[in-house]
Amino acid sequence: MYRGQSGQWSWLLHRVTGLGVLLFLLVHIVDITLIGFGPQVYNESLQVFGNPVVRLVSLALIASVLYHAYNGVRVIIIDFWSAGYKYQRQMFYAVLALTILSFVPMAFFVIAPVFGVCPQGDCNAIPM
Amino acid sequence: MPAETSTRVVQVKVKRYQPDQSAKPFWQEYRVEAEGNDRLLDVLNKIKWEQDGTLTYRRSCAHGVCGSDAMRVNGRNRLACKLLVNDLGARISVEPMLGFPVIRDLVVDMDPFFAKYEKIKPYLINDEPEPRTERQQSPEQRERYDETTKCILCGACTGSCPSVWANAEWVGPASIVNAHRFIFDSRDRGGAERLQILSDRTGVWRCRTIFNCSEACPRGIPVTDAIEEVKRAIMYGTTDIA
């Protein structure tokens, strides 16, 4: 393994989270397609997202989307702003901070029902 | 704090490849007495001259100018002649650079590297009639590409680049740095031709702004910045970019 610095890890994480989001897209296409079988099939199929393990996978998805989005903006800034490359490391730390800050409240809504806390009022509600 | 210059024993782990003996690379450890102010190249010389004459590596000027002794030291591409034992710790790992075919021990095949370098036409292109004096330019015009004149073609940037490891066809950072040196030279007229060469699928767009190259460059060239400038020149269709 080459001992690269933050730039290398930001890129690797971007790749991995990008793949993760792509995998979810396939799942998403399947679950959206089920609406063609009527509201009952669709609603029942969505119950899987209430499963605690699937909720954990949802957390990974949220973290992936957030990181990939913020780091994507970082890459765009490096590409278009001539001084951007000088601040790539600071921007990486900002990306991590923003990812964590946005992740915490979203994660709370997704995972709290597993512990009997129901921020949406109904513990069977599917996080949306 | 004054630099520690006392003699100490350093443990050097070298990733060796001796194709006439073994098809697989193997690690070999050497213990060497070295001064704190010795360079890694001095340590390798001591091994070669006093312990194991079969250890193979390139070196020429030994002063950071010729670019012969780029290798992976403690996991990062460095010139062995620009590293002090003081800065390396008591255990040093030395490997050939990634992304190059290994010929023997630390010696890698630079031919594909130089083929890509030649592809970007690394020489002045200007068919205009020769002026009576030198082709002049202002200090500002010279400053425009100053950083990329510093390249010594050691390959440290190219060998540190994951896009190079993944795709042997990719032109790589060193070639783009040398293209930049002429593209932004006010005396040169081959910019459009070079931008054309660098705009295809083996050109600048494979750079994913990973920054390993900038960190590895022993000359301190902001390599990623140079690549980004070439990207913007292609994108905006002009070298007149900020």
CSV table of N, CA and C in Angstrom, one decimal, chain B residues 137-150 180-181 184-187 222 225 229:
chain,number,residue,atom,x,y,z
B,137,GLN,N,11.1,37.1,-23.8
B,137,GLN,CA,9.9,37.2,-23.1
B,137,GLN,C,10.1,37.9,-21.8
B,138,SER,N,9.0,38.5,-21.3
B,138,SER,CA,9.0,39.3,-20.1
B,138,SER,C,9.2,38.4,-18.8
B,139,PRO,N,9.7,38.9,-17.7
B,139,PRO,CA,9.8,38.1,-16.5
B,139,PRO,C,8.5,37.5,-16.1
B,140,GLU,N,7.4,38.2,-16.4
B,140,GLU,CA,6.1,37.6,-16.0
B,140,GLU,C,5.7,36.4,-16.9
B,141,GLN,N,6.1,36.6,-18.2
B,141,GLN,CA,5.8,35.4,-19.1
B,141,GLN,C,6.7,34.2,-18.7
B,142,ARG,N,7.9,34.5,-18.3
B,142,ARG,CA,8.8,33.4,-17.8
B,142,ARG,C,8.2,32.7,-16.6
B,143,GLU,N,7.7,33.6,-15.7
B,143,GLU,CA,7.2,33.2,-14.4
B,143,GLU,C,6.0,32.2,-14.6
B,144,ARG,N,5.3,32.4,-15.7
B,144,ARG,CA,4.0,31.7,-15.9
B,144,ARG,C,4.2,30.1,-15.9
B,145,TYR,N,5.4,29.7,-16.3
B,145,TYR,CA,5.6,28.2,-16.3
B,145,TYR,C,6.8,27.8,-15.5
B,146,ASP,N,7.2,28.7,-14.6
B,146,ASP,CA,8.5,28.5,-13.9
B,146,ASP,C,8.5,27.2,-13.1
B,147,GLU,N,7.4,26.9,-12.5
B,147,GLU,CA,7.4,25.7,-11.6
B,147,GLU,C,7.6,24.4,-12.4
B,148,THR,N,7.0,24.3,-13.6
B,148,THR,CA,7.1,23.1,-14.4
B,148,THR,C,8.5,23.0,-15.1
B,149,THR,N,9.3,24.0,-15.1
B,149,THR,CA,10.7,23.8,-15.6
B,149,THR,C,11.6,23.0,-14.7
B,150,LYS,N,11.1,22.8,-13.5
B,150,LYS,CA,12.0,22.2,-12.4
B,150,LYS,C,12.0,20.7,-12.5
B,180,HIS,N,2.9,21.1,-19.8
B,180,HIS,CA,2.6,22.5,-19.2
B,180,HIS,C,3.7,23.4,-19.4
B,181,ARG,N,4.9,22.9,-19.3
B,181,ARG,CA,6.1,23.8,-19.4
B,181,ARG,C,6.2,24.5,-20.8
B,184,PHE,N,2.4,26.8,-21.7
B,184,PHE,CA,2.3,28.1,-21.2
B,184,PHE,C,3.5,29.0,-21.4
B,185,ASP,N,4.4,28.6,-22.3
B,185,ASP,CA,5.5,29.3,-22.7
B,185,ASP,C,5.2,30.3,-23.9
B,186,SER,N,5.3,31.6,-23.7
B,186,SER,CA,4.8,32.5,-24.7
B,186,SER,C,5.6,32.4,-26.0
B,187,ARG,N,6.7,31.8,-26.0
B,187,ARG,CA,7.5,31.6,-27.3
B,187,ARG,C,7.0,30.4,-28.1
B,222,PRO,N,4.1,21.9,-7.8
B,222,PRO,CA,2.7,21.6,-7.6
B,222,PRO,C,2.1,20.9,-8.8
B,225,ASP,N,-1.6,21.1,-9.6
B,225,ASP,CA,-2.0,22.4,-10.1
B,225,ASP,C,-1.7,22.5,-11.6
B,229,GLU,N,-4.4,23.2,-14.6
B,229,GLU,CA,-4.2,24.3,-15.5
B,229,GLU,C,-4.4,23.8,-16.9
